[in-house]
Amino acid sequence: MKTPYCVLRSRSVCFQLYLFLFILVSIHSNAQDTPVKEKVISFSSMDEVPVEIHVEGKLTFETNALITDSNLLYVNVIDLFKQLKINCNESNLFNGLEGYIENERKLFSIDYTSNQIQVGNKVVNIKNSLHVEMGIRYIESCILSEAFGLTLILNPKSLSVKLTASFELPYVREIRIENSRNSIAKLQGHSIAVDTVIPRNYHLLKGGTVDWVLNSNQTVNGSTMNNVVLGLGAELLYGETNISINYNDNYRFNAQQLQYNWRWIDNNAKVIKQAQVGKISSQSIAFLESPVVGVMINNSPNTVRKAKGTYRINEYTEPNWTVELYINDVLIEYKVADASGLYFFNVPIVYGYTTLKLKFYGPLGEERTEERILNTPYTFMPAKTFEYTISGGVLQSETGTQYAQGNFSYGLNRFITLGGGVEYLSSIIESPFIPFAKLSIQPFSKLILNVEYAHEVRLKGLLNYYLTKSALVELDFTKYDKGQRATRFNALEERKVKFSIPFKLNQFSGFSRLNFNQFVYDSFTFNQIDFIFSSYYKKVNINSSTLINWIDERASFTTTNLSLSYRFNNGIVLRPSVEYNVNDSKISRYRTEIEKRVSKSYFSASYERFITAKNDAIFLNFRYDFDFARTGLSSFYTNRKLSFSENAQGSVAFGGGNKYVHVDNTSSLGKGGILFYPFLDLNQNGILDKGEKMVLLNNVRVSGGSAKISKKDSIVRVSNLNAFVDYNVEFSNTDLQNISWKFKYKSFQVLVDPNQYKRVYVPIISMGEMNGTIYITKGNETKGVGRITVKIYDYEGRLVKEILSEADGYFSYLGLMPGKYRISLDEEQLKNLNFECIPKTREVVIGISEDGDIIEGLDFQMTQLPAR
């Protein structure tokens, strides 16, 4: 039986339980009622904040936007479209905006009266997605995605917005077209738009570069040979002057060991753009047994003016050597030779007189240079353009043979170039003059035909055709006049067919080439087939080459070479190779080489066995690259003879500013450099005056060069640049240490002077800042007003900048050069809002200051006018 106490206690517990449930139900009911009220967006809960919009990695800008408590984003369409360069204007026919998007046929309109957006035939209702704040209309971002294909994703933590578009934005299109035009302009020799151009400076005598090479070879119980190469470079009589001497103590000195050349270039000249004096190169028809000492002039610029089409160079050097291709002293491409030494280039067809240079760099620091003058086989000119080349001199031989050549090229139209001229060689007594004519036809980029006729010497034809994008067929035919004496050791006819194709499939790539050569002589015909297959797969390179030779109907002689190169994870490279004699069905030679690179050092060892000659050869090599020199040691054992070799090479360039001397382990002869002097230009005269200080930069971007910034003197030094070549240099305000500092010119185009450093002053302006607040008073309450346009005019009344006040009425602008300015609010906007402001304008003076002058307190008071 329950006691009264238990009954009371039980009732108390029940009452408490009922009370708890009642409170819980009440709270739950209130919680359910609250969201119902908030389903309708309350604009009073919006915040106007600046957000940063990022567009596809191409553009970043800041604009004011409205963000709700639930992170919905509302943007100002006019401001957004203006930044993206989408055509958008206020309509004269209705209350809204109109323009076109994506293309001129896709028109759109935003009608604020009917609350709808029409894009083509699509209509989107914006009644619940439009908000007006201080006369500025904001539209919800999801509507922009639905109507225009502009997707904006808000990151509320960073207040940043990622914008993507379903079409190519006009701003992005402009960047793409500009980059394409800059690339085309560079290839065609036209200037790319920059802020300022630094032209060539001419001097009677200036600069100084020195190249040096030391080689020594010793054979145990044998001879010793020492070789010294010394080169000097300067600017003399307004032109590049290079002189070098190659001395070998085992040979008697002769004039051919002395190299000298003077070169002058002015691409702005009309009659003569290039001139050379000294040892010159010439693409002669006749065989020249010695170098020519003389003069060459032409009216072709040295810029790379690319025409359509390419031709292919594929030759051999040493295995794993690096080969660089230069056209008119501009590096176009570089390749690393494969395990057999094979390399190939697709050389672009270039207008006019062109020098093509190949530089070969070996792993031990060896350097070889081969230079060709490519007037043939492919000489094309722009339509209605005439260019000439005249050269002449004396062959550097005991006979003193005189040589001269004059040739011209004329672009009949885009597809046909006519050429011709006459060559003179005094050693051909019977007929020293050789008239010649040329015809080059390129009906489309994949086909090139060149025909050349040299009177009483030869008829030559060359056809270059790309079967596919990369498969090339080349037909070469030459017929020589019987008894001609201009060329020597030639067959009566030369017939050549070449087929080459590079290929790539996933991680497997390679190159194959098939050549057939036939040389017809009086008494026999010599035939040759050469097939090469080179492939790469990850760290493995395999090269196979087969050579077949035969004369008339006789049996052929065939050899095959197989080379392999493999790079281990530790950097060691193993390179075995073998040569197989097909006729004898046996191996005639094999070789194994191992190499290792560590930082600036290189080591290699190889063993080679010549089975037919019963001879062995062992090589050991070591190289170390100092900053000032490239050094190497090697030993060689063969035929029971042991030899040693030591070599070192480097260069010195003087005139680097502040007693700086540049040392390098590569050649500096014929090169140049630039010295940039960034300084704070307080009086804005562009000159580094006494009392103006140098500014230390963080970074400088140089196309085709590397900048070295000195913390000691703040000079930016760019070395090892090709002379007579324009280099584009870019500076960024973000690399300056003071936010008020701005570069007067952000981009430079500098023409490099030969064999010297060129001074370029980079003025930096200290900008001023002004700020203030726009207020509005309603009753007893004064608060800031956002989205009001503030206009800044200079002393002559020209508009300098338009800015918008922030949500709290604050406005500021950093970027005013020293001088007088007038500040006012946008009268048209005030009229539309039915406001006036006090004062109407404010006048300020930005003074000269290292840290930038700051003018504060430029406040404006807005007052509501009576309703009209």
Short mmCIF file of C-alpha atoms in Angstrom, two decimals, residues 8-179:
data_model
loop_
_atom_site.label_atom_id
_atom_site.label_comp_id
_atom_site.label_asym_id
_atom_site.label_seq_id
_atom_site.Cartn_x
_atom_site.Cartn_y
_atom_site.Cartn_z
CA LEU A 8 2.61 13.21 -3.42
CA ARG A 9 6.11 12.47 -4.72
CA SER A 10 4.64 10.58 -7.68
CA ARG A 11 2.30 13.48 -8.55
CA SER A 12 5.23 15.92 -8.25
CA VAL A 13 7.30 13.92 -10.69
CA CYS A 14 4.42 13.74 -13.15
CA PHE A 15 3.85 17.49 -12.92
CA GLN A 16 7.52 18.16 -13.59
CA LEU A 17 7.43 15.77 -16.54
CA TYR A 18 4.36 17.48 -18.00
CA LEU A 19 5.99 20.89 -17.53
CA PHE A 20 9.16 19.74 -19.29
CA LEU A 21 7.20 18.33 -22.23
CA PHE A 22 5.17 21.57 -22.51
CA ILE A 23 8.33 23.68 -22.65
CA LEU A 24 9.91 21.31 -25.20
CA VAL A 25 6.84 21.42 -27.44
CA SER A 26 6.75 25.24 -27.19
CA ILE A 27 10.40 25.52 -28.17
CA HIS A 28 9.91 23.09 -31.04
CA SER A 29 6.86 25.02 -32.24
CA ASN A 30 8.79 28.31 -32.20
CA ALA A 31 11.69 26.70 -33.99
CA GLN A 32 9.38 25.58 -36.76
CA ASP A 33 7.69 28.95 -37.06
CA THR A 34 10.94 30.93 -37.43
CA PRO A 35 12.21 29.41 -40.73
CA VAL A 36 8.83 30.01 -42.33
CA LYS A 37 9.33 33.72 -41.77
CA GLU A 38 12.92 33.62 -43.14
CA LYS A 39 12.15 31.80 -46.34
CA VAL A 40 11.53 35.19 -47.94
CA ILE A 41 14.90 36.93 -48.29
CA SER A 42 15.11 40.05 -46.20
CA PHE A 43 17.24 42.67 -47.98
CA SER A 44 17.81 44.40 -44.66
CA SER A 45 20.05 41.46 -43.75
CA MET A 46 22.35 42.13 -46.72
CA ASP A 47 25.89 43.44 -46.33
CA GLU A 48 27.63 45.47 -49.03
CA VAL A 49 31.24 44.29 -49.11
CA PRO A 50 34.13 44.36 -51.60
CA VAL A 51 34.77 40.95 -53.18
CA GLU A 52 37.64 39.76 -55.37
CA ILE A 53 36.56 38.05 -58.60
CA HIS A 54 38.93 35.58 -60.31
CA VAL A 55 38.28 34.83 -63.98
CA GLU A 56 39.73 31.59 -65.35
CA GLY A 57 43.25 32.48 -64.23
CA LYS A 58 43.29 35.40 -66.70
CA LEU A 59 41.87 38.31 -64.74
CA THR A 60 41.40 39.38 -61.12
CA PHE A 61 39.45 42.48 -60.10
CA GLU A 62 37.62 43.86 -57.09
CA THR A 63 34.02 45.04 -57.02
CA ASN A 64 31.34 45.72 -54.42
CA ALA A 65 28.63 43.09 -53.97
CA LEU A 66 25.69 42.32 -51.69
CA ILE A 67 25.84 39.14 -49.60
CA THR A 68 22.88 37.85 -47.61
CA ASP A 69 22.97 36.00 -44.30
CA SER A 70 22.47 32.77 -46.26
CA ASN A 71 25.49 33.63 -48.49
CA LEU A 72 23.50 34.52 -51.59
CA LEU A 73 25.54 36.78 -53.88
CA TYR A 74 24.14 39.86 -55.66
CA VAL A 75 26.41 41.65 -58.16
CA ASN A 76 26.35 44.93 -60.08
CA VAL A 77 25.81 43.82 -63.68
CA ILE A 78 27.12 47.03 -65.26
CA ASP A 79 30.37 46.90 -63.29
CA LEU A 80 30.80 43.16 -63.92
CA PHE A 81 30.21 43.41 -67.68
CA LYS A 82 32.52 46.41 -67.91
CA GLN A 83 35.37 44.45 -66.30
CA LEU A 84 34.74 41.45 -68.57
CA LYS A 85 34.46 43.79 -71.59
CA ILE A 86 31.00 42.47 -72.48
CA ASN A 87 29.09 44.94 -74.63
CA CYS A 88 26.53 46.61 -72.34
CA ASN A 89 24.91 50.06 -72.47
CA GLU A 90 21.97 51.83 -70.87
CA SER A 91 18.96 51.67 -73.17
CA ASN A 92 17.41 54.80 -74.64
CA LEU A 93 14.12 52.98 -75.29
CA PHE A 94 13.34 51.49 -71.87
CA ASN A 95 14.53 51.49 -68.28
CA GLY A 96 17.33 48.96 -68.42
CA LEU A 97 20.41 47.69 -70.22
CA GLU A 98 21.01 46.26 -73.67
CA GLY A 99 23.92 44.83 -75.59
CA TYR A 100 25.20 41.53 -76.95
CA ILE A 101 27.01 38.58 -75.43
CA GLU A 102 29.35 36.01 -77.02
CA ASN A 103 28.83 37.50 -80.50
CA GLU A 104 26.97 40.39 -82.17
CA ARG A 105 24.06 38.14 -83.18
CA LYS A 106 23.26 37.14 -79.60
CA LEU A 107 21.51 40.25 -78.28
CA PHE A 108 20.31 40.69 -74.72
CA SER A 109 18.24 43.19 -72.72
CA ILE A 110 17.64 43.72 -69.01
CA ASP A 111 14.31 45.48 -68.45
CA TYR A 112 13.94 46.79 -64.88
CA THR A 113 10.31 47.84 -65.47
CA SER A 114 9.06 44.41 -66.52
CA ASN A 115 11.66 42.66 -64.31
CA GLN A 116 12.97 40.32 -66.96
CA ILE A 117 16.12 39.45 -68.89
CA GLN A 118 15.88 38.42 -72.53
CA VAL A 119 18.86 36.70 -74.23
CA GLY A 120 17.95 35.77 -77.77
CA ASN A 121 14.62 33.97 -77.46
CA LYS A 122 15.14 33.04 -73.80
CA VAL A 123 13.35 35.10 -71.14
CA VAL A 124 14.29 34.97 -67.44
CA ASN A 125 12.18 36.57 -64.69
CA ILE A 126 14.19 38.60 -62.14
CA LYS A 127 11.39 40.01 -59.98
CA ASN A 128 12.57 38.27 -56.80
CA SER A 129 16.28 38.46 -57.69
CA LEU A 130 16.76 42.21 -58.17
CA HIS A 131 17.72 44.72 -55.51
CA VAL A 132 18.41 48.46 -55.71
CA GLU A 133 20.86 50.10 -53.33
CA MET A 134 21.68 53.83 -53.69
CA GLY A 135 20.64 53.80 -57.34
CA ILE A 136 22.77 50.73 -58.12
CA ARG A 137 20.93 47.62 -59.31
CA TYR A 138 22.19 44.23 -58.12
CA ILE A 139 21.13 40.87 -59.60
CA GLU A 140 21.45 37.49 -57.93
CA SER A 141 24.34 35.38 -59.26
CA CYS A 142 22.19 32.33 -60.07
CA ILE A 143 20.17 34.47 -62.51
CA LEU A 144 23.39 35.44 -64.33
CA SER A 145 24.21 31.76 -64.68
CA GLU A 146 20.76 30.93 -66.04
CA ALA A 147 20.54 33.88 -68.43
CA PHE A 148 24.14 34.48 -69.56
CA GLY A 149 26.08 31.32 -68.70
CA LEU A 150 28.21 33.18 -66.13
CA THR A 151 28.74 31.00 -63.06
CA LEU A 152 29.91 32.77 -59.90
CA ILE A 153 30.94 30.66 -56.90
CA LEU A 154 31.31 32.61 -53.64
CA ASN A 155 33.87 31.76 -50.96
CA PRO A 156 32.40 33.62 -47.95
CA LYS A 157 35.50 33.09 -45.80
CA SER A 158 37.90 34.84 -48.20
CA LEU A 159 35.25 37.07 -49.83
CA SER A 160 36.43 35.85 -53.23
CA VAL A 161 34.41 34.72 -56.24
CA LYS A 162 35.43 32.25 -58.93
CA LEU A 163 33.86 33.13 -62.29
CA THR A 164 33.57 30.72 -65.19
CA ALA A 165 31.75 31.18 -68.48
CA SER A 166 30.12 28.83 -70.93
CA PHE A 167 31.67 30.86 -73.76
CA GLU A 168 34.94 32.68 -74.42
CA LEU A 169 34.79 36.00 -72.58
CA PRO A 170 35.77 39.10 -74.59
CA TYR A 171 38.58 39.88 -72.13
CA VAL A 172 39.98 36.34 -72.44
CA ARG A 173 39.61 36.51 -76.22
CA GLU A 174 41.57 39.78 -76.31
CA ILE A 175 44.41 38.22 -74.33
CA ARG A 176 44.50 35.18 -76.64
CA ILE A 177 44.50 37.30 -79.79
CA GLU A 178 47.12 39.65 -78.38
CA ASN A 179 49.41 36.75 -77.48
#
